[in-house]
Amino acid sequence: MSTIPGQVRLSWQDPVTGEQRSPLLTCPIAFGREFARMPAELNNHRVARIVLNSSQVSRYHTLIEWVQGHIRVTDQNSSNGTWVNGVLQPSCNVSNGDLLKIGPYEITLMFTLDGTGLPTAEASEQSIIQVPEPDSPVPAEPAAAPANVLPPACQAHQVVVQDLYATQLPVEEIDYLAVGAGLGSFIWVDFLRIFGAAPQQIRALGIENRPYARYQRLCLNSQIPPHERLRSNSDSCPDNIWGWPGYALREAWHEFNKGKLNPALQYLWQVFAEPTFAQTYTPRAGNVFASIDREAVRIGWPQIYQFGRVRAIRQTHDGRYAIAYSPGRKQTAFVVARYVHLATGYPVLQFLPDLKAYREQTRDFKSVVNAYEDHNHVYETLERQGGTVVLRGRGIVASRIIQRIHEARHRNSNIAILHLMRSPKPKGNRFRKAQRPVDNHFEFQPFNWPKACWGGTLRDELEQATPEQRTNLLADWGGTTTADRKDWKEIVQQGLDQGWYQITFGEVTRVVPNAQSRPTTYIQEKGPRGEIKLEADFIIDATGLDSKVKASPLLNDLVTHYNLPLNPAGRLAVANDFELLEMRNQNGRMYGAGAITFGGPYAAVDSFLGLQYTALRAVDGLVAARAPNLRRLNGIGSLLQWLKWAQNQAP
Amino acid sequence: MTPTLLGRWQTRILLMETVGLVVTLLFSGGILGSPESAIFLWLLQYIVVFGLGWDYVYIQIQTFRWDQDWPAALQWLAALWEGVFIVLLIEIVGVKLPGTAEDWHLGWFIVHYSFVWIAVFVTSQSLMRLIFPRWRFRGGQWL
Ligand SMILES: Cc1cc2nc3c(=O)[nH]c(=O)nc-3n(C[C@H](O)[C@H](O)[C@H](O)COP(=O)(O)OP(=O)(O)OC[C@H]3O[C@@H](n4cnc5c(N)ncnc54)[C@H](O)[C@@H]3O)c2cc1C
């Protein structure tokens, strides 16, 4: 609690990374795109300067001051204006709970005029939980533990390979090594194989033998069963580097062979007319997994994959990399490779601070859950005895949960959803001449980025931009969105009409158990109602995943040991071909892929198609570096490889 | 599709001058029953040259779309417009485009244009991706 008048708790969700920010600052507070353009001092008071990255934000945009017992917001002649509670305001006094909109940033202001009783909030960085894992003989390290399982030979800046042999521990030498063995690794290995590398030259280290194992678990937990459709394009095919034939054509063909002409034509029409004249086609989860299984056998993945939890990565003195891993409990082994690819996915789940605090205080892990955890008990209980769910977050996962609860209502109509949103969403993000559509406070976009981020004008523009411009562009294109699905819109409209689905806006101040030990959410509404109380049986946090490098013990050790730079989003800094330039070691090369490289040259790193783009750039880089057995794939050679794919022959 | 301007130009020139040319030769050689005439070859070049200008217009329209994309359906509408434009020029405005003074026949133009366009579209949706694996990530640039 604070006692200084003029103190304001700002709270917003970062449009680039989705992280929750909630600093407590003392007026005057300035907002703008350029730190140096904002005043350092005003009337002998030090100014708290907040940089908001977006081309919609002016260099010096808005000032918040403490004037004669009031908090006053004043626009600084910005190009796009300052909006308070949805109204354009050159200058006005604000009250507790008011919403400030500056470009794509929506900032809630919380304060008390005498400075007492301000809600406290945790720093977002601690508010994470581990990604659910299968039962494994080798447990993950606690996040803080250093790589102390390693022999002293590994503590050097560059290890000597003979020293590894001297430990008597198993050592394997190989050309190509993929760390993670998830989807990103699989796609890189697919490219290596098709570009000419043999299975004996490649090793993939991970803790699950199916490349999609972790992805599938996150899908199932977040309510995407095998027959449901994912959020990706027809030609985002992790099993096919050319993206042809896409899943729509395959599914249409399949239906056609079963004599079902109508669905076949519908899929083809969808890919033809999407997203303007038809709903975007997306493949069924089960079909994608089956196709990956086929490709895995074709490229020899079972031979390439090896179980192991990777503990540390070091350069060797002879221009390679030594990777220490645990093949079993309390065991250590090494792989030495010249070309290394890191794709370890999301290290942790983001968890709203108030919900995490609730779980820690009450030890109740059943009523308050994260959408990416296994939480089927919620739906089972609701189907049995009815109840109320408070839902937080408004992205695609929130949509899935609403759909799942709608299904549960067929079994028990006594179920209600209170959808808690931080602020109304009357209008979508703007980028130059374009604007994102909105309906019922949901912002729509077919995929998690505007389409041209994968291979169009926006990809080009981001790659050419400076690091600072990149952050601006990502803020303009980013933000939470869901897919424009007809069934979802109908469910929401029906729920609103029938009253079992309600949207409430406000900033959560605390979540505490009530007398019946049910989680009760207190929220700060703007206007006279002030604090209101929401009682529920369950709270589901559907706000997201976190991929900050510091959250992964493996990456954190790598970054600290080699003093690697991070990009402005706090992820690994990579070159345009995804090489970690600072890790280059004579002929040795190290590349990154997936969420751990977000914030750099490419927006859609965490997607099937993005992983294929990344792998293509990285393997092209390896061809240029004359890595063994790789040949550039193009023209007739590419066509011949595709024919092998079509006939299910090894590359 | 999410083309860039350079990608539109490169893809148009490549496909028109390969697949489009083969189809056109069938027409100019009279193999498909059309009168044997060089006009089809001339028309193909007009489609390419005017198209380079239209591509610039399409890229501008694309910037109004949030996804900055160009769905297949819009490709078809654009193709329709480009065909209509040539017909307007020759039939209504009466422009004397070199090489088109003789043998102009609206019916055969429609058949020729449709064949060329469908062949180009189908190739761009399939073979192009197989021969140029980087093409789809580079907004249609294959060079
Ligand atoms: C619910 C959900 C739905 C999604 N839907 C789509 C979609 O529809 N379309 C789309 O294109 N994208 C989608 N994505 C995004 C993306 O395609 C997936 O997240 C994809 O799995 C990312 O691949 P990855 O290799 O980066 O991570 P993962 O597939 O998670 O692989 C990382 C692997 O590394 C392993 N690992 C980590 N640390 C270590 C270590 N120290 N030692 C050994 N192994 C380690 C992990 O166990 C894991 O198996 C979705 C993501 C989620 C979460």
PDB file of C-alpha atoms in Angstrom, chain A residues 47-304:
ATOM      1  CA  VAL A  47       9.304  12.790 -14.716  1.00  0.00           C
ATOM      2  CA  ALA A  48       8.602   9.069 -14.979  1.00  0.00           C
ATOM      3  CA  ARG A  49       9.008   8.455 -18.696  1.00  0.00           C
ATOM      4  CA  ILE A  50       7.252   5.481 -20.272  1.00  0.00           C
ATOM      5  CA  VAL A  51       8.222   4.446 -23.778  1.00  0.00           C
ATOM      6  CA  LEU A  52       5.339   2.951 -25.764  1.00  0.00           C
ATOM      7  CA  ASN A  53       6.470   1.328 -28.992  1.00  0.00           C
ATOM      8  CA  SER A  54       4.095   1.890 -31.880  1.00  0.00           C
ATOM      9  CA  SER A  55       3.913   4.039 -34.962  1.00  0.00           C
ATOM     10  CA  GLN A  56       0.497   5.186 -33.664  1.00  0.00           C
ATOM     11  CA  VAL A  57       2.196   6.783 -30.658  1.00  0.00           C
ATOM     12  CA  SER A  58       3.848  10.204 -31.027  1.00  0.00           C
ATOM     13  CA  ARG A  59       7.374  10.872 -29.804  1.00  0.00           C
ATOM     14  CA  TYR A  60       5.958  12.675 -26.780  1.00  0.00           C
ATOM     15  CA  HIS A  61       2.299  11.816 -26.561  1.00  0.00           C
ATOM     16  CA  THR A  62       0.651  12.356 -23.181  1.00  0.00           C
ATOM     17  CA  LEU A  63       1.392  13.695 -19.709  1.00  0.00           C
ATOM     18  CA  ILE A  64      -0.216  12.728 -16.415  1.00  0.00           C
ATOM     19  CA  GLU A  65       0.107  15.295 -13.623  1.00  0.00           C
ATOM     20  CA  TRP A  66      -1.031  15.815 -10.070  1.00  0.00           C
ATOM     21  CA  VAL A  67      -2.766  19.221 -10.139  1.00  0.00           C
ATOM     22  CA  GLN A  68      -4.533  20.659  -7.099  1.00  0.00           C
ATOM     23  CA  GLY A  69      -5.725  17.395  -5.709  1.00  0.00           C
ATOM     24  CA  HIS A  70      -6.623  15.894  -9.068  1.00  0.00           C
ATOM     25  CA  ILE A  71      -4.952  13.606 -11.549  1.00  0.00           C
ATOM     26  CA  ARG A  72      -4.916  15.315 -14.892  1.00  0.00           C
ATOM     27  CA  VAL A  73      -4.210  13.815 -18.319  1.00  0.00           C
ATOM     28  CA  THR A  74      -3.022  16.166 -21.074  1.00  0.00           C
ATOM     29  CA  ASP A  75      -2.409  15.248 -24.689  1.00  0.00           C
ATOM     30  CA  GLN A  76       0.853  16.692 -26.055  1.00  0.00           C
ATOM     31  CA  ASN A  77      -0.406  17.548 -29.539  1.00  0.00           C
ATOM     32  CA  SER A  78      -0.061  13.947 -30.587  1.00  0.00           C
ATOM     33  CA  SER A  79      -1.029  12.845 -34.110  1.00  0.00           C
ATOM     34  CA  ASN A  80      -3.522  10.198 -33.031  1.00  0.00           C
ATOM     35  CA  GLY A  81      -4.754  11.749 -29.810  1.00  0.00           C
ATOM     36  CA  THR A  82      -5.272  10.560 -26.260  1.00  0.00           C
ATOM     37  CA  TRP A  83      -8.503   8.736 -25.519  1.00  0.00           C
ATOM     38  CA  VAL A  84     -10.003   8.514 -22.043  1.00  0.00           C
ATOM     39  CA  ASN A  85     -12.786   5.950 -21.648  1.00  0.00           C
ATOM     40  CA  GLY A  86     -13.224   5.922 -25.403  1.00  0.00           C
ATOM     41  CA  VAL A  87     -13.492   9.719 -25.796  1.00  0.00           C
ATOM     42  CA  LEU A  88     -10.847  11.864 -27.461  1.00  0.00           C
ATOM     43  CA  GLN A  89      -9.575  14.249 -24.760  1.00  0.00           C
ATOM     44  CA  PRO A  90      -7.081  17.092 -25.202  1.00  0.00           C
ATOM     45  CA  SER A  91      -6.979  17.491 -21.430  1.00  0.00           C
ATOM     46  CA  CYS A  92      -9.141  16.254 -18.555  1.00  0.00           C
ATOM     47  CA  ASN A  93      -9.203  15.094 -14.956  1.00  0.00           C
ATOM     48  CA  VAL A  94      -9.464  11.367 -14.533  1.00  0.00           C
ATOM     49  CA  SER A  95     -10.884   9.155 -11.835  1.00  0.00           C
ATOM     50  CA  ASN A  96      -9.841   5.849 -10.418  1.00  0.00           C
ATOM     51  CA  GLY A  97     -10.329   2.984 -12.865  1.00  0.00           C
ATOM     52  CA  ASP A  98     -10.357   5.175 -15.969  1.00  0.00           C
ATOM     53  CA  LEU A  99      -8.987   3.785 -19.180  1.00  0.00           C
ATOM     54  CA  LEU A 100      -6.358   5.632 -21.153  1.00  0.00           C
ATOM     55  CA  LYS A 101      -5.857   4.655 -24.796  1.00  0.00           C
ATOM     56  CA  ILE A 102      -2.660   5.677 -26.569  1.00  0.00           C
ATOM     57  CA  GLY A 103      -2.265   3.988 -29.958  1.00  0.00           C
ATOM     58  CA  PRO A 104      -2.622   0.238 -29.413  1.00  0.00           C
ATOM     59  CA  TYR A 105      -1.922   0.589 -25.663  1.00  0.00           C
ATOM     60  CA  GLU A 106      -4.873   0.447 -23.250  1.00  0.00           C
ATOM     61  CA  ILE A 107      -3.768   1.547 -19.846  1.00  0.00           C
ATOM     62  CA  THR A 108      -5.913   1.398 -16.730  1.00  0.00           C
ATOM     63  CA  LEU A 109      -5.204   4.090 -14.133  1.00  0.00           C
ATOM     64  CA  MET A 110      -5.677   3.225 -10.485  1.00  0.00           C
ATOM     65  CA  PHE A 111      -5.133   5.649  -7.648  1.00  0.00           C
ATOM     66  CA  THR A 112      -6.734   7.106  -4.553  1.00  0.00           C
ATOM     67  CA  LEU A 113      -6.635  10.837  -4.113  1.00  0.00           C
ATOM     68  CA  ASP A 114      -5.051  10.689  -0.683  1.00  0.00           C
ATOM     69  CA  GLY A 115      -2.671   8.021  -1.871  1.00  0.00           C
ATOM     70  CA  THR A 116      -3.819   5.304   0.536  1.00  0.00           C
ATOM     71  CA  GLY A 117      -5.080   1.850  -0.159  1.00  0.00           C
ATOM     72  CA  LEU A 118      -3.693   1.463  -3.630  1.00  0.00           C
ATOM     73  CA  PRO A 119      -3.910  -2.136  -4.807  1.00  0.00           C
ATOM     74  CA  THR A 120      -0.578  -3.866  -4.905  1.00  0.00           C
ATOM     75  CA  ALA A 121       0.328  -6.068  -7.809  1.00  0.00           C
ATOM     76  CA  GLU A 122       3.225  -8.386  -8.358  1.00  0.00           C
ATOM     77  CA  ALA A 123       5.807  -7.937 -11.036  1.00  0.00           C
ATOM     78  CA  SER A 124       4.758 -10.023 -14.004  1.00  0.00           C
ATOM     79  CA  GLU A 125       8.097 -11.757 -14.317  1.00  0.00           C
ATOM     80  CA  GLN A 126       7.548 -14.017 -11.368  1.00  0.00           C
ATOM     81  CA  SER A 127       4.024 -14.868 -12.336  1.00  0.00           C
ATOM     82  CA  ILE A 128       4.617 -17.998 -14.336  1.00  0.00           C
ATOM     83  CA  ILE A 129       4.144 -21.729 -13.974  1.00  0.00           C
ATOM     84  CA  GLN A 130       5.862 -24.614 -15.734  1.00  0.00           C
ATOM     85  CA  VAL A 131       4.526 -25.996 -18.990  1.00  0.00           C
ATOM     86  CA  PRO A 132       2.835 -29.308 -18.179  1.00  0.00           C
ATOM     87  CA  GLU A 133       5.122 -32.252 -18.947  1.00  0.00           C
ATOM     88  CA  PRO A 134       4.632 -35.998 -19.171  1.00  0.00           C
ATOM     89  CA  ASP A 135       5.907 -38.211 -16.352  1.00  0.00           C
ATOM     90  CA  SER A 136       9.576 -38.321 -17.119  1.00  0.00           C
ATOM     91  CA  PRO A 137      12.456 -40.240 -15.621  1.00  0.00           C
ATOM     92  CA  VAL A 138      14.498 -37.031 -15.774  1.00  0.00           C
ATOM     93  CA  PRO A 139      12.834 -34.097 -14.044  1.00  0.00           C
ATOM     94  CA  ALA A 140      13.204 -30.521 -15.192  1.00  0.00           C
ATOM     95  CA  GLU A 141      15.545 -28.390 -13.186  1.00  0.00           C
ATOM     96  CA  PRO A 142      14.079 -25.836 -10.868  1.00  0.00           C
ATOM     97  CA  ALA A 143      14.195 -22.572 -12.755  1.00  0.00           C
ATOM     98  CA  ALA A 144      16.934 -21.049 -10.637  1.00  0.00           C
ATOM     99  CA  ALA A 145      19.358 -23.967 -10.496  1.00  0.00           C
ATOM    100  CA  PRO A 146      22.625 -23.414 -12.336  1.00  0.00           C
ATOM    101  CA  ALA A 147      23.963 -26.173 -14.510  1.00  0.00           C
ATOM    102  CA  ASN A 148      25.690 -27.690 -11.496  1.00  0.00           C
ATOM    103  CA  VAL A 149      25.190 -31.227 -12.724  1.00  0.00           C
ATOM    104  CA  LEU A 150      28.037 -30.584 -15.109  1.00  0.00           C
ATOM    105  CA  PRO A 151      31.588 -31.798 -14.691  1.00  0.00           C
ATOM    106  CA  PRO A 152      34.196 -29.060 -14.269  1.00  0.00           C
ATOM    107  CA  ALA A 153      35.277 -29.585 -17.883  1.00  0.00           C
ATOM    108  CA  CYS A 154      32.073 -27.794 -18.912  1.00  0.00           C
ATOM    109  CA  GLN A 155      32.625 -24.641 -16.925  1.00  0.00           C
ATOM    110  CA  ALA A 156      35.212 -23.278 -19.372  1.00  0.00           C
ATOM    111  CA  HIS A 157      34.388 -20.772 -22.083  1.00  0.00           C
ATOM    112  CA  GLN A 158      35.538 -23.284 -24.680  1.00  0.00           C
ATOM    113  CA  VAL A 159      35.791 -26.900 -23.660  1.00  0.00           C
ATOM    114  CA  VAL A 160      38.427 -29.274 -24.966  1.00  0.00           C
ATOM    115  CA  VAL A 161      36.816 -32.335 -26.511  1.00  0.00           C
ATOM    116  CA  GLN A 162      39.472 -34.676 -25.044  1.00  0.00           C
ATOM    117  CA  ASP A 163      38.454 -33.455 -21.582  1.00  0.00           C
ATOM    118  CA  LEU A 164      34.948 -34.697 -22.219  1.00  0.00           C
ATOM    119  CA  TYR A 165      36.264 -38.151 -23.128  1.00  0.00           C
ATOM    120  CA  ALA A 166      38.420 -38.036 -20.013  1.00  0.00           C
ATOM    121  CA  THR A 167      35.280 -37.870 -17.840  1.00  0.00           C
ATOM    122  CA  GLN A 168      34.515 -41.477 -18.943  1.00  0.00           C
ATOM    123  CA  LEU A 169      30.966 -40.339 -19.661  1.00  0.00           C
ATOM    124  CA  PRO A 170      29.435 -41.275 -23.046  1.00  0.00           C
ATOM    125  CA  VAL A 171      30.409 -38.894 -25.867  1.00  0.00           C
ATOM    126  CA  GLU A 172      28.933 -38.901 -29.353  1.00  0.00           C
ATOM    127  CA  GLU A 173      30.236 -36.852 -32.293  1.00  0.00           C
ATOM    128  CA  ILE A 174      27.821 -35.846 -35.009  1.00  0.00           C
ATOM    129  CA  ASP A 175      27.369 -33.182 -37.714  1.00  0.00           C
ATOM    130  CA  TYR A 176      23.889 -31.810 -36.975  1.00  0.00           C
ATOM    131  CA  LEU A 177      22.171 -31.555 -33.623  1.00  0.00           C
ATOM    132  CA  ALA A 178      18.624 -30.390 -32.893  1.00  0.00           C
ATOM    133  CA  VAL A 179      17.900 -29.408 -29.296  1.00  0.00           C
ATOM    134  CA  GLY A 180      14.265 -29.875 -28.206  1.00  0.00           C
ATOM    135  CA  ALA A 181      12.966 -32.494 -30.655  1.00  0.00           C
ATOM    136  CA  GLY A 182       9.627 -30.680 -30.843  1.00  0.00           C
ATOM    137  CA  LEU A 183       7.978 -29.285 -33.948  1.00  0.00           C
ATOM    138  CA  GLY A 184      10.693 -26.717 -34.635  1.00  0.00           C
ATOM    139  CA  SER A 185      13.407 -29.378 -34.465  1.00  0.00           C
ATOM    140  CA  PHE A 186      11.408 -31.752 -36.610  1.00  0.00           C
ATOM    141  CA  ILE A 187      10.903 -29.181 -39.345  1.00  0.00           C
ATOM    142  CA  TRP A 188      14.604 -28.262 -39.373  1.00  0.00           C
ATOM    143  CA  VAL A 189      15.542 -31.941 -39.613  1.00  0.00           C
ATOM    144  CA  ASP A 190      13.011 -32.382 -42.423  1.00  0.00           C
ATOM    145  CA  PHE A 191      14.794 -29.658 -44.396  1.00  0.00           C
ATOM    146  CA  LEU A 192      18.231 -31.131 -43.631  1.00  0.00           C
ATOM    147  CA  ARG A 193      17.125 -34.534 -44.882  1.00  0.00           C
ATOM    148  CA  ILE A 194      15.561 -33.141 -48.043  1.00  0.00           C
ATOM    149  CA  PHE A 195      18.632 -30.987 -48.692  1.00  0.00           C
ATOM    150  CA  GLY A 196      20.813 -34.095 -48.566  1.00  0.00           C
ATOM    151  CA  ALA A 197      21.907 -34.942 -45.007  1.00  0.00           C
ATOM    152  CA  ALA A 198      21.723 -38.605 -43.969  1.00  0.00           C
ATOM    153  CA  PRO A 199      19.961 -39.765 -40.781  1.00  0.00           C
ATOM    154  CA  GLN A 200      23.318 -40.900 -39.309  1.00  0.00           C
ATOM    155  CA  GLN A 201      24.554 -37.306 -39.487  1.00  0.00           C
ATOM    156  CA  ILE A 202      21.681 -35.919 -37.415  1.00  0.00           C
ATOM    157  CA  ARG A 203      20.663 -36.219 -33.782  1.00  0.00           C
ATOM    158  CA  ALA A 204      17.600 -34.683 -32.109  1.00  0.00           C
ATOM    159  CA  LEU A 205      17.584 -34.525 -28.312  1.00  0.00           C
ATOM    160  CA  GLY A 206      14.345 -34.159 -26.429  1.00  0.00           C
ATOM    161  CA  ILE A 207      12.102 -35.760 -23.855  1.00  0.00           C
ATOM    162  CA  GLU A 208       9.277 -37.035 -26.052  1.00  0.00           C
ATOM    163  CA  ASN A 209       9.610 -39.178 -29.145  1.00  0.00           C
ATOM    164  CA  ARG A 210       6.731 -37.682 -31.098  1.00  0.00           C
ATOM    165  CA  PRO A 211       7.686 -34.237 -32.354  1.00  0.00           C
ATOM    166  CA  TYR A 212       4.216 -32.896 -31.701  1.00  0.00           C
ATOM    167  CA  ALA A 213       3.851 -34.424 -28.230  1.00  0.00           C
ATOM    168  CA  ARG A 214       4.064 -31.200 -26.272  1.00  0.00           C
ATOM    169  CA  TYR A 215       2.078 -29.251 -28.814  1.00  0.00           C
ATOM    170  CA  GLN A 216      -0.659 -31.883 -28.762  1.00  0.00           C
ATOM    171  CA  ARG A 217      -0.812 -31.776 -24.977  1.00  0.00           C
ATOM    172  CA  LEU A 218      -1.195 -27.991 -25.004  1.00  0.00           C
ATOM    173  CA  CYS A 219      -3.913 -28.353 -27.650  1.00  0.00           C
ATOM    174  CA  LEU A 220      -5.820 -30.956 -25.666  1.00  0.00           C
ATOM    175  CA  ASN A 221      -5.548 -28.944 -22.468  1.00  0.00           C
ATOM    176  CA  SER A 222      -6.745 -25.806 -24.201  1.00  0.00           C
ATOM    177  CA  GLN A 223      -9.742 -27.732 -25.569  1.00  0.00           C
ATOM    178  CA  ILE A 224      -8.703 -28.647 -29.108  1.00  0.00           C
ATOM    179  CA  PRO A 225      -9.551 -32.355 -29.449  1.00  0.00           C
ATOM    180  CA  PRO A 226      -8.337 -34.228 -32.574  1.00  0.00           C
ATOM    181  CA  HIS A 227     -11.487 -33.588 -34.611  1.00  0.00           C
ATOM    182  CA  GLU A 228     -11.391 -29.839 -33.908  1.00  0.00           C
ATOM    183  CA  ARG A 229      -9.691 -27.392 -36.207  1.00  0.00           C
ATOM    184  CA  LEU A 230      -6.419 -25.619 -35.463  1.00  0.00           C
ATOM    185  CA  ARG A 231      -5.609 -22.021 -36.216  1.00  0.00           C
ATOM    186  CA  SER A 232      -3.444 -22.337 -39.258  1.00  0.00           C
ATOM    187  CA  ASN A 233      -3.480 -22.129 -42.987  1.00  0.00           C
ATOM    188  CA  SER A 234      -4.231 -24.930 -45.379  1.00  0.00           C
ATOM    189  CA  ASP A 235      -0.689 -24.754 -46.739  1.00  0.00           C
ATOM    190  CA  SER A 236       1.052 -24.568 -43.341  1.00  0.00           C
ATOM    191  CA  CYS A 237       2.039 -28.220 -43.502  1.00  0.00           C
ATOM    192  CA  PRO A 238       4.720 -29.314 -41.028  1.00  0.00           C
ATOM    193  CA  ASP A 239       4.980 -32.553 -43.032  1.00  0.00           C
ATOM    194  CA  ASN A 240       5.636 -30.927 -46.400  1.00  0.00           C
ATOM    195  CA  ILE A 241       8.189 -28.192 -47.009  1.00  0.00           C
ATOM    196  CA  TRP A 242       6.469 -27.011 -50.212  1.00  0.00           C
ATOM    197  CA  GLY A 243       3.037 -26.577 -48.645  1.00  0.00           C
ATOM    198  CA  TRP A 244       1.425 -28.414 -51.537  1.00  0.00           C
ATOM    199  CA  PRO A 245      -0.953 -30.122 -51.555  1.00  0.00           C
ATOM    200  CA  GLY A 246      -2.352 -28.214 -48.607  1.00  0.00           C
ATOM    201  CA  TYR A 247      -4.617 -29.727 -45.976  1.00  0.00           C
ATOM    202  CA  ALA A 248      -7.743 -28.349 -47.664  1.00  0.00           C
ATOM    203  CA  LEU A 249      -6.983 -30.139 -50.916  1.00  0.00           C
ATOM    204  CA  ARG A 250      -6.136 -33.334 -49.049  1.00  0.00           C
ATOM    205  CA  GLU A 251      -9.296 -33.189 -46.961  1.00  0.00           C
ATOM    206  CA  ALA A 252     -11.393 -32.403 -50.029  1.00  0.00           C
ATOM    207  CA  TRP A 253      -9.840 -35.354 -51.860  1.00  0.00           C
ATOM    208  CA  HIS A 254     -10.516 -37.614 -48.901  1.00  0.00           C
ATOM    209  CA  GLU A 255     -14.186 -36.581 -48.714  1.00  0.00           C
ATOM    210  CA  PHE A 256     -14.523 -36.848 -52.457  1.00  0.00           C
ATOM    211  CA  ASN A 257     -13.260 -40.439 -52.336  1.00  0.00           C
ATOM    212  CA  LYS A 258     -15.873 -41.211 -49.738  1.00  0.00           C
ATOM    213  CA  GLY A 259     -18.436 -39.917 -52.213  1.00  0.00           C
ATOM    214  CA  LYS A 260     -19.114 -36.765 -50.214  1.00  0.00           C
ATOM    215  CA  LEU A 261     -19.054 -33.994 -52.749  1.00  0.00           C
ATOM    216  CA  ASN A 262     -20.485 -31.200 -50.626  1.00  0.00           C
ATOM    217  CA  PRO A 263     -17.838 -30.940 -47.926  1.00  0.00           C
ATOM    218  CA  ALA A 264     -15.165 -31.430 -50.595  1.00  0.00           C
ATOM    219  CA  LEU A 265     -16.404 -28.443 -52.564  1.00  0.00           C
ATOM    220  CA  GLN A 266     -16.834 -26.415 -49.404  1.00  0.00           C
ATOM    221  CA  TYR A 267     -13.152 -26.804 -48.408  1.00  0.00           C
ATOM    222  CA  LEU A 268     -12.029 -25.836 -51.894  1.00  0.00           C
ATOM    223  CA  TRP A 269     -14.318 -22.824 -51.902  1.00  0.00           C
ATOM    224  CA  GLN A 270     -12.960 -21.795 -48.504  1.00  0.00           C
ATOM    225  CA  VAL A 271      -9.315 -21.763 -49.608  1.00  0.00           C
ATOM    226  CA  PHE A 272     -10.349 -19.975 -52.773  1.00  0.00           C
ATOM    227  CA  ALA A 273     -12.317 -17.169 -51.176  1.00  0.00           C
ATOM    228  CA  GLU A 274     -10.900 -16.829 -47.643  1.00  0.00           C
ATOM    229  CA  PRO A 275     -10.861 -14.644 -45.685  1.00  0.00           C
ATOM    230  CA  THR A 276     -12.963 -12.109 -47.607  1.00  0.00           C
ATOM    231  CA  PHE A 277     -15.830 -14.138 -49.027  1.00  0.00           C
ATOM    232  CA  ALA A 278     -15.627 -17.279 -46.916  1.00  0.00           C
ATOM    233  CA  GLN A 279     -14.540 -18.338 -43.458  1.00  0.00           C
ATOM    234  CA  THR A 280     -10.842 -19.238 -43.370  1.00  0.00           C
ATOM    235  CA  TYR A 281     -10.125 -22.935 -43.818  1.00  0.00           C
ATOM    236  CA  THR A 282      -8.126 -24.530 -41.006  1.00  0.00           C
ATOM    237  CA  PRO A 283      -7.030 -28.164 -40.745  1.00  0.00           C
ATOM    238  CA  ARG A 284      -8.211 -30.672 -38.152  1.00  0.00           C
ATOM    239  CA  ALA A 285      -5.675 -31.340 -35.403  1.00  0.00           C
ATOM    240  CA  GLY A 286      -5.845 -35.103 -35.959  1.00  0.00           C
ATOM    241  CA  ASN A 287      -5.061 -34.804 -39.666  1.00  0.00           C
ATOM    242  CA  VAL A 288      -2.008 -32.658 -38.979  1.00  0.00           C
ATOM    243  CA  PHE A 289      -0.639 -35.145 -36.428  1.00  0.00           C
ATOM    244  CA  ALA A 290      -1.224 -38.094 -38.765  1.00  0.00           C
ATOM    245  CA  SER A 291       0.631 -36.319 -41.561  1.00  0.00           C
ATOM    246  CA  ILE A 292       3.586 -35.616 -39.262  1.00  0.00           C
ATOM    247  CA  ASP A 293       3.695 -39.292 -38.266  1.00  0.00           C
ATOM    248  CA  ARG A 294       4.019 -40.244 -41.898  1.00  0.00           C
ATOM    249  CA  GLU A 295       6.760 -37.739 -42.613  1.00  0.00           C
ATOM    250  CA  ALA A 296       8.624 -38.736 -39.434  1.00  0.00           C
ATOM    251  CA  VAL A 297       8.932 -42.313 -40.649  1.00  0.00           C
ATOM    252  CA  ARG A 298       9.876 -41.176 -44.153  1.00  0.00           C
ATOM    253  CA  ILE A 299      12.827 -39.080 -42.985  1.00  0.00           C
ATOM    254  CA  GLY A 300      14.014 -41.573 -40.354  1.00  0.00           C
ATOM    255  CA  TRP A 301      13.028 -39.552 -37.267  1.00  0.00           C
ATOM    256  CA  PRO A 302      12.903 -42.665 -35.003  1.00  0.00           C
ATOM    257  CA  GLN A 303      16.600 -43.169 -35.781  1.00  0.00           C
ATOM    258  CA  ILE A 304      17.424 -39.479 -35.313  1.00  0.00           C
TER     259      ILE A 304
END
